[in-house]
Short mmCIF file of C-alpha atoms and ligand atoms in Angstrom, two decimals:
data_model
loop_
_atom_site.label_atom_id
_atom_site.label_comp_id
_atom_site.label_asym_id
_atom_site.label_seq_id
_atom_site.Cartn_x
_atom_site.Cartn_y
_atom_site.Cartn_z
CA MET A 157 -51.19 6.95 0.07
CA ASN A 158 -50.65 3.27 0.94
CA THR A 159 -50.35 2.24 -2.71
CA LYS A 160 -46.94 4.81 -2.83
CA ILE A 161 -45.58 3.35 0.58
CA ALA A 162 -45.71 0.17 -0.86
CA TYR A 163 -44.45 1.13 -3.93
CA ILE A 164 -41.39 2.90 -2.37
CA SER A 165 -41.08 -0.22 0.11
CA ILE A 166 -40.80 -2.32 -3.21
CA ILE A 167 -37.87 0.17 -4.52
CA LEU A 168 -36.01 0.04 -1.10
CA PHE A 169 -36.43 -3.45 -0.89
CA PHE A 170 -35.08 -4.07 -4.16
CA SER A 171 -32.16 -2.05 -4.25
CA GLY A 172 -30.81 -3.53 -1.28
CA PHE A 173 -29.69 -6.40 -3.66
CA VAL A 174 -27.94 -3.72 -6.05
CA SER A 175 -24.16 -5.02 -4.75
CA PHE A 176 -21.26 -2.50 -3.56
CA ALA A 177 -19.82 -4.03 -6.76
CA GLN A 178 -22.19 -2.51 -8.92
CA LYS A 179 -22.30 0.82 -7.17
CA ILE A 180 -18.77 1.39 -7.55
CA ASN A 181 -18.47 3.71 -10.92
CA ILE A 182 -14.81 3.26 -11.57
CA LYS A 183 -15.16 5.88 -14.80
CA LYS A 184 -16.32 8.25 -12.56
CA ALA A 185 -13.74 7.56 -9.77
CA PHE A 186 -10.76 7.65 -12.28
CA GLU A 187 -12.41 11.04 -13.66
CA HIS A 188 -12.47 12.44 -10.17
CA ALA A 189 -8.73 11.03 -9.91
CA GLU A 190 -7.42 12.80 -13.05
CA LYS A 191 -9.06 16.23 -11.85
CA GLN A 192 -7.44 15.95 -8.64
CA THR A 193 -4.05 14.87 -9.78
CA SER A 194 -3.88 17.85 -12.64
CA LEU A 195 -4.43 20.08 -9.70
CA MET A 196 -1.67 18.24 -7.89
CA LEU A 197 0.62 18.94 -10.71
CA GLN A 198 -0.06 22.77 -10.76
CA GLU A 199 0.50 22.71 -6.70
CA ILE A 200 3.84 20.85 -7.08
CA GLU A 201 5.28 23.56 -9.42
CA GLN A 202 3.99 26.31 -6.94
CA VAL A 203 5.82 24.91 -3.99
CA LYS A 204 8.97 23.76 -5.95
CA LYS A 205 9.50 27.41 -7.02
CA SER A 206 9.48 28.62 -3.45
CA ALA A 207 10.71 25.42 -1.53
CA LYS A 208 14.72 24.28 -1.51
CA THR A 209 15.68 21.87 -4.18
CA GLY A 210 16.31 18.48 -4.49
CA LEU A 211 12.15 17.84 -3.20
CA VAL A 212 10.38 15.59 -6.15
CA SER A 213 6.91 13.96 -4.98
CA PRO A 214 3.98 14.67 -2.86
CA ARG A 215 3.54 12.90 0.52
CA THR A 216 1.19 14.67 2.57
CA LEU A 217 -0.67 17.99 3.82
CA GLU A 218 1.15 19.59 6.43
CA ASN A 219 -1.28 22.59 7.80
CA GLY A 220 -2.83 22.69 5.18
CA GLU A 221 0.18 23.28 2.77
CA LEU A 222 1.64 20.65 0.37
CA LYS A 223 4.80 18.73 1.55
CA LEU A 224 6.82 17.42 -1.14
CA VAL A 225 9.71 14.87 -0.32
CA ALA A 226 13.11 13.81 -1.60
CA SER A 227 13.50 10.84 -3.65
CA LYS A 228 15.00 8.95 -0.55
CA ASP A 229 12.08 9.80 1.29
CA TRP A 230 10.05 5.88 1.64
CA THR A 231 6.91 7.58 -0.11
CA SER A 232 8.66 9.12 -2.83
CA GLY A 233 7.79 6.50 -5.56
CA PHE A 234 3.84 6.77 -4.89
CA PHE A 235 3.28 9.67 -6.93
CA PRO A 236 5.03 8.52 -9.97
CA GLY A 237 3.12 5.20 -9.66
CA GLU A 238 -0.28 7.08 -9.81
CA LEU A 239 0.75 8.69 -12.71
CA TRP A 240 1.36 5.15 -14.15
CA TYR A 241 -2.15 4.19 -13.05
CA LEU A 242 -3.62 7.21 -14.44
CA TYR A 243 -2.10 6.39 -18.05
CA GLU A 244 -2.52 2.77 -17.60
CA TYR A 245 -6.35 3.23 -17.26
CA ASN A 246 -6.99 5.86 -20.16
CA GLN A 247 -3.83 5.67 -22.19
CA GLN A 248 -3.24 9.08 -22.61
CA THR A 249 -0.10 10.56 -23.85
CA LYS A 250 -0.24 13.53 -20.95
CA TRP A 251 -0.11 10.98 -18.22
CA LEU A 252 2.51 8.72 -19.77
CA ASP A 253 4.92 11.90 -20.37
CA GLU A 254 4.25 12.94 -16.41
CA ALA A 255 4.98 9.52 -15.34
CA LYS A 256 7.98 9.26 -17.12
CA LYS A 257 9.12 13.04 -15.91
CA PHE A 258 8.27 12.24 -12.29
CA THR A 259 9.79 8.51 -12.25
CA ALA A 260 13.22 9.93 -13.87
CA ASN A 261 13.28 11.51 -10.30
CA ILE A 262 13.84 8.27 -8.39
CA GLU A 263 16.30 6.43 -10.31
CA LYS A 264 19.03 7.46 -8.18
CA GLU A 265 18.05 5.71 -5.22
CA LYS A 266 18.73 2.48 -7.11
CA THR A 267 21.86 2.61 -5.28
CA ASN A 268 20.62 3.83 -1.95
CA GLY A 269 21.85 0.85 0.21
CA THR A 270 21.04 2.78 3.45
CA THR A 271 17.09 1.60 3.93
CA HIS A 272 14.75 -0.85 3.14
CA ASP A 273 12.37 0.94 1.44
CA MET A 274 13.45 0.01 -2.34
CA GLY A 275 10.35 -1.34 -3.58
CA PHE A 276 8.14 1.12 -2.27
CA LYS A 277 10.39 3.68 -4.26
CA VAL A 278 11.60 2.03 -6.94
CA TYR A 279 8.91 -0.28 -7.62
CA CYS A 280 5.76 1.63 -7.53
CA SER A 281 7.33 4.23 -10.06
CA VAL A 282 9.94 2.00 -12.20
CA GLY A 283 8.18 -1.12 -11.77
CA ASN A 284 4.98 0.01 -13.04
CA GLY A 285 6.62 2.27 -15.90
CA TYR A 286 8.47 -1.38 -16.82
CA ARG A 287 5.53 -3.17 -16.68
CA LEU A 288 3.88 -0.57 -19.09
CA THR A 289 6.31 0.23 -21.29
CA HIS A 290 9.20 -2.29 -21.30
CA ASP A 291 11.61 0.37 -21.76
CA ALA A 292 15.05 -1.49 -21.23
CA HIS A 293 16.44 1.48 -19.26
CA TYR A 294 13.59 0.93 -16.60
CA ARG A 295 14.60 -2.90 -16.33
CA ASP A 296 18.27 -1.56 -15.73
CA VAL A 297 17.18 0.15 -12.78
CA LEU A 298 15.40 -2.51 -11.34
CA ILE A 299 17.96 -4.80 -11.59
CA GLN A 300 20.46 -2.44 -9.82
CA SER A 301 17.83 -1.75 -7.01
CA ALA A 302 17.49 -5.17 -6.24
CA LYS A 303 21.14 -6.01 -6.12
CA THR A 304 21.30 -2.56 -3.64
CA LEU A 305 18.52 -3.94 -1.57
CA SER A 306 19.94 -7.55 -1.26
CA THR A 307 22.98 -5.65 0.44
CA ARG A 308 20.57 -5.30 3.37
CA PHE A 309 19.62 -9.42 3.57
CA ASN A 310 22.03 -11.15 6.66
CA PRO A 311 21.74 -15.04 6.25
CA LYS A 312 22.07 -15.45 9.91
CA THR A 313 19.09 -13.80 10.79
CA GLY A 314 17.19 -14.73 7.46
CA VAL A 315 15.89 -11.15 6.89
CA ILE A 316 16.62 -7.81 5.31
CA ARG A 317 17.16 -5.32 7.77
CA SER A 318 14.25 -2.58 7.85
CA TRP A 319 16.10 0.60 9.68
CA ASP A 320 19.11 1.72 10.51
CA HIS A 321 18.06 4.22 12.93
CA ASN A 322 17.29 4.57 16.28
CA ARG A 323 20.24 2.31 17.12
CA ASP A 324 19.54 2.77 20.26
CA LYS A 325 16.20 1.23 20.31
CA TRP A 326 16.92 -1.97 17.79
CA VAL A 327 19.66 -3.83 16.84
CA ASN A 328 18.62 -5.33 13.58
CA PRO A 329 15.00 -4.60 13.34
CA VAL A 330 12.40 -5.78 10.78
CA ILE A 331 9.18 -3.87 9.99
CA ILE A 332 6.35 -5.81 8.65
CA ASP A 333 6.17 -3.33 5.99
CA ASN A 334 9.10 -4.88 4.52
CA MET A 335 7.04 -7.80 3.15
CA MET A 336 6.31 -5.01 0.25
CA ASN A 337 9.68 -4.72 -0.92
CA LEU A 338 10.22 -8.10 -1.76
CA GLU A 339 8.07 -8.00 -4.80
CA LEU A 340 11.10 -5.88 -6.53
CA LEU A 341 13.43 -9.28 -5.55
CA PHE A 342 10.75 -11.67 -7.28
CA GLU A 343 10.65 -9.23 -10.22
CA ALA A 344 14.47 -9.40 -10.58
CA THR A 345 14.73 -13.18 -10.83
CA LYS A 346 12.13 -13.12 -13.48
CA LEU A 347 14.34 -10.37 -15.20
CA THR A 348 17.65 -12.09 -14.70
CA GLY A 349 17.11 -15.61 -14.09
CA ASP A 350 19.16 -14.98 -11.05
CA SER A 351 17.60 -17.14 -8.53
CA SER A 352 19.26 -15.51 -5.49
CA PHE A 353 16.83 -12.29 -5.39
CA TYR A 354 14.21 -14.94 -5.17
CA ARG A 355 15.75 -16.92 -2.40
CA ILE A 356 16.46 -14.00 -0.49
CA ALA A 357 12.65 -13.04 -0.89
CA VAL A 358 11.29 -16.39 0.45
CA SER A 359 13.50 -16.61 3.05
CA HIS A 360 12.55 -13.36 4.26
CA ALA A 361 8.79 -14.28 4.06
CA ASN A 362 9.58 -17.45 5.57
CA THR A 363 11.44 -16.06 8.72
CA THR A 364 8.93 -13.30 9.55
CA MET A 365 5.92 -15.83 9.03
CA LYS A 366 7.43 -17.52 12.06
CA ASN A 367 8.41 -14.60 14.06
CA HIS A 368 6.00 -11.63 13.26
CA PHE A 369 2.39 -12.95 13.71
CA ARG A 370 0.86 -13.94 16.91
CA ALA A 371 -1.63 -16.71 17.32
CA ASP A 372 -4.53 -15.20 16.05
CA TYR A 373 -2.60 -13.86 12.97
CA SER A 374 -2.43 -10.46 13.95
CA SER A 375 1.21 -8.87 13.13
CA TYR A 376 3.70 -7.28 15.15
CA HIS A 377 4.93 -4.19 13.75
CA VAL A 378 8.48 -4.66 14.66
CA VAL A 379 10.91 -7.49 15.46
CA ASP A 380 14.46 -7.07 16.71
CA TYR A 381 16.89 -9.82 15.52
CA ASP A 382 20.55 -10.84 16.90
CA PRO A 383 22.21 -10.31 13.69
CA GLN A 384 24.78 -13.04 14.69
CA THR A 385 22.65 -15.75 15.77
CA GLY A 386 19.18 -14.89 14.18
CA ALA A 387 17.59 -14.90 17.63
CA VAL A 388 14.52 -12.54 18.30
CA LEU A 389 14.97 -9.89 20.72
CA LYS A 390 12.35 -8.42 21.20
CA ARG A 391 8.86 -7.72 19.45
CA GLY A 392 6.96 -4.51 19.69
CA THR A 393 5.55 -1.35 17.74
CA HIS A 394 6.68 1.80 16.39
CA GLN A 395 3.49 3.50 14.98
CA GLY A 396 0.78 1.45 16.44
CA TYR A 397 -0.98 2.06 19.66
CA SER A 398 1.16 -0.51 21.82
CA ASP A 399 3.44 -3.24 21.46
CA GLU A 400 0.57 -6.09 21.61
CA SER A 401 -1.88 -4.02 19.53
CA ALA A 402 -2.50 -4.75 15.83
CA TRP A 403 -1.65 -1.43 13.89
CA ALA A 404 -4.17 -1.50 10.89
CA ARG A 405 -1.30 -0.50 8.30
CA GLY A 406 0.71 -3.18 9.59
CA GLN A 407 -2.03 -5.72 9.00
CA ALA A 408 -2.55 -4.66 5.34
CA TRP A 409 1.15 -4.74 4.68
CA ALA A 410 0.66 -8.70 5.60
CA LEU A 411 -2.23 -8.94 4.04
CA TYR A 412 -0.99 -7.59 0.82
CA GLY A 413 2.58 -8.83 1.19
CA TYR A 414 1.77 -12.77 1.39
CA THR A 415 -0.64 -12.73 -1.43
CA MET A 416 1.66 -10.98 -3.48
CA CYS A 417 4.28 -13.90 -2.12
CA TYR A 418 1.80 -16.50 -3.46
CA ARG A 419 1.60 -15.02 -6.91
CA TYR A 420 5.29 -15.66 -7.21
CA THR A 421 5.97 -18.88 -5.49
CA LYS A 422 2.27 -20.47 -5.58
CA ASP A 423 3.48 -21.63 -2.17
CA PRO A 424 0.03 -22.80 -0.14
CA ALA A 425 1.33 -21.45 3.06
CA TYR A 426 1.74 -18.06 1.92
CA LEU A 427 -2.08 -18.44 0.64
CA SER A 428 -3.22 -19.69 3.52
CA GLN A 429 -1.20 -16.96 5.78
CA ALA A 430 -2.83 -14.21 3.72
CA GLU A 431 -6.08 -16.10 4.41
CA HIS A 432 -5.44 -15.78 8.02
CA VAL A 433 -4.60 -12.43 8.21
CA ALA A 434 -7.71 -11.45 5.76
CA ASN A 435 -9.70 -13.03 8.05
CA PHE A 436 -8.40 -11.40 11.25
CA ILE A 437 -9.08 -8.19 9.58
CA LEU A 438 -12.32 -8.30 8.19
CA ASN A 439 -13.94 -10.20 11.46
CA HIS A 440 -12.17 -7.96 14.03
CA PRO A 441 -15.02 -6.38 16.49
CA ASN A 442 -13.39 -3.28 15.87
CA MET A 443 -13.60 -3.26 12.37
CA PRO A 444 -16.36 -0.14 11.53
CA ALA A 445 -19.19 -0.90 9.71
CA ASP A 446 -18.02 1.03 6.50
CA LEU A 447 -14.28 -1.19 6.45
CA VAL A 448 -12.49 1.83 6.98
CA PRO A 449 -10.13 0.93 9.75
CA TYR A 450 -8.88 3.12 13.14
CA TYR A 451 -5.43 3.27 12.83
CA ASP A 452 -5.14 0.45 15.19
CA PHE A 453 -7.55 -2.20 15.98
CA ASN A 454 -6.79 -1.77 19.61
CA ALA A 455 -6.98 2.03 19.90
CA PRO A 456 -8.24 2.90 23.36
CA GLY A 457 -10.57 5.59 22.08
CA ILE A 458 -12.29 3.89 19.71
CA PRO A 459 -14.67 4.89 18.28
CA ASP A 460 -13.14 8.44 19.01
CA GLU A 461 -9.60 7.38 17.06
CA PRO A 462 -8.55 8.36 13.84
CA ARG A 463 -9.50 6.27 10.76
CA ASP A 464 -6.73 4.98 7.99
CA ALA A 465 -7.68 5.32 5.00
CA SER A 466 -4.57 4.18 3.43
CA ALA A 467 -5.23 0.81 5.20
CA ALA A 468 -8.18 0.36 3.87
CA ALA A 469 -7.01 1.18 0.33
CA VAL A 470 -4.06 -1.48 1.08
CA ILE A 471 -6.43 -4.16 2.13
CA ALA A 472 -8.84 -3.60 -0.78
CA SER A 473 -6.29 -3.92 -3.61
CA GLY A 474 -4.88 -7.20 -1.52
CA LEU A 475 -7.99 -8.55 -1.11
CA TYR A 476 -8.96 -8.01 -4.71
CA GLU A 477 -5.88 -10.13 -5.81
CA LEU A 478 -6.37 -12.67 -2.98
CA SER A 479 -10.26 -13.07 -3.97
CA ALA A 480 -8.54 -14.65 -7.62
CA TYR A 481 -6.40 -17.49 -5.64
CA SER A 482 -8.61 -18.10 -2.81
CA LYS A 483 -11.65 -20.54 -2.07
CA GLN A 484 -12.64 -17.59 0.14
CA GLY A 485 -12.97 -15.59 -3.21
CA LYS A 486 -16.20 -14.18 -3.31
CA PHE A 487 -15.93 -13.12 0.55
CA PHE A 488 -13.07 -11.57 -0.02
CA SER A 489 -14.03 -9.59 -3.29
CA GLY A 490 -17.33 -8.40 -1.39
CA LYS A 491 -15.42 -6.98 1.21
CA ALA A 492 -12.88 -5.30 -1.22
CA ASP A 493 -16.02 -3.93 -2.94
CA LYS A 494 -17.39 -2.37 0.11
CA MET A 495 -14.21 -0.68 1.27
CA LEU A 496 -13.96 0.62 -2.27
CA TYR A 497 -17.57 1.96 -2.34
CA SER A 498 -16.88 3.66 1.19
CA LEU A 499 -13.53 5.40 0.06
CA THR A 500 -15.37 6.57 -3.27
CA THR A 501 -17.92 7.86 -1.56
CA LYS A 502 -17.10 9.17 2.02
CA TYR A 503 -13.33 9.70 1.96
CA THR A 504 -12.48 11.60 -1.46
CA ALA A 505 -11.63 15.21 -1.30
CA PRO A 506 -14.60 17.50 -3.02
CA ALA A 507 -12.88 18.09 -6.71
CA GLY A 508 -10.53 21.09 -6.78
CA SER A 509 -9.65 20.75 -2.69
CA ALA A 510 -6.83 19.17 -0.76
CA LYS A 511 -3.95 20.47 -3.42
CA GLY A 512 -5.31 17.65 -5.78
CA PHE A 513 -4.95 14.72 -3.26
CA ILE A 514 -7.71 11.86 -3.89
CA LEU A 515 -8.52 10.66 -0.51
CA LEU A 516 -9.01 12.30 2.97
CA HIS A 517 -8.77 10.76 6.36
CA SER A 518 -5.19 8.42 6.50
CA THR A 519 -3.18 8.48 9.41
CA GLY A 520 0.58 8.15 8.91
CA SER A 521 1.85 7.96 12.73
CA LYS A 522 -0.32 8.41 15.60
CA PRO A 523 2.07 7.68 18.24
CA GLY A 524 4.42 10.08 16.70
CA ASN A 525 1.76 12.70 16.40
CA SER A 526 2.30 13.11 12.81
CA GLU A 527 0.20 12.75 9.84
CA ILE A 528 -3.15 12.63 11.75
CA ASP A 529 -6.25 12.62 9.64
CA VAL A 530 -4.50 13.54 6.36
CA PRO A 531 -4.35 12.75 2.97
CA LEU A 532 -1.26 10.74 2.08
CA SER A 533 0.27 9.88 -1.44
CA TYR A 534 -0.13 5.99 -0.60
CA ALA A 535 -3.18 5.97 0.13
CA ASP A 536 -4.09 7.68 -3.53
CA TYR A 537 -1.77 4.93 -4.86
CA TYR A 538 -3.42 2.05 -3.78
CA TYR A 539 -6.73 3.26 -3.89
CA LEU A 540 -6.06 3.80 -7.55
CA GLU A 541 -4.40 0.29 -7.71
CA ALA A 542 -7.69 -1.07 -6.35
CA LEU A 543 -9.93 0.49 -8.82
CA LEU A 544 -7.78 -1.06 -11.57
CA ARG A 545 -7.93 -4.59 -10.39
CA LYS A 546 -11.51 -4.03 -9.56
CA LYS A 547 -11.97 -3.19 -13.46
CA ASN A 548 -9.63 -6.20 -14.00
CA LEU A 549 -11.52 -8.51 -12.14
CA GLN A 550 -14.90 -7.39 -13.96
CA LYS A 551 -13.29 -8.47 -17.04
N1 LIG B 783 6.08 2.16 5.79
C1 LIG B 783 5.88 2.82 6.98
C2 LIG B 783 4.08 3.06 7.14
O1 LIG B 783 3.63 2.33 6.24
O2 LIG B 783 4.11 4.27 7.70
#
């Protein structure tokens, strides 16, 4: 008996040394994602038959039903992007064909100047399509989209205006999420040689770095600017718990955004900003042991608050990229491994369930009482991106 206990103890002792990196089975995770996405394609067909026309991409489950959105919705580009990631992983024509089909639905957004979400919509879909196919048509769509996004830049504020809605609340609102749209602008300069896109992106990133962050490197969600003087009128939140709290996905956008800005500019200020934000997130006392954050780091009911798997997916993907640039690389990639391991083992939908979404337990807007503890297409998109980044880092 004693020998048996000793034997088990030795096994348990050594299994502790198997890192999360070794435990993540990327092949299995992609097999699950492919099965779920095949189901999603069938579910989309069903909804399209019965719903009004013009709905193109899945966003979430609403009362258990699949919710599709029109191309103008900020989330429309994520599902096409997932299809590109599946194609990138397995190179199967089936996924290429689906990716092309769903990406075609988004293209008309290239002239929609009523929102800042151009990067989310067009870069995640068409941008990935161009990266993987070099189709000249996609190139043209990206350039037109960057031109349209640039019309929302105001040289007096130095930033791209985010929203046009809720004019009674804000004059010229900018949300931290907007950092994500800069990737499209940086790419447009690479494609055209026209540096105006690059300069707008840098101005937006610098102004946001100055005005959006607190001393501890947590980020406000919304900053409102005077469009004439560029003065900050107020700082607050829309989807977080309170104006002074740290909304989890906002911190994720900041981390990913400044890491991406460093990729294009090699400006050490952006690297340092990304590292500070990452350390704020990873060392936060309210970060749960599995590293999948509550929807807000300051939510008052923690630990009985909803998690946000989408924030974890964005953070994990951002950390993998940051790990390649930073002196803290090992620390960051280790934490990303742990997040990805948690998402893969505890947050994925059982095969054949959730209408084909991959991850469960995300939160869209708790204060808006909307999309709480549900699957979200952007959680799935950044989860697949994180898996691919992990795979590439292993190479
Ligand atoms: N960009 C909107 C959100 O993160 O919910």
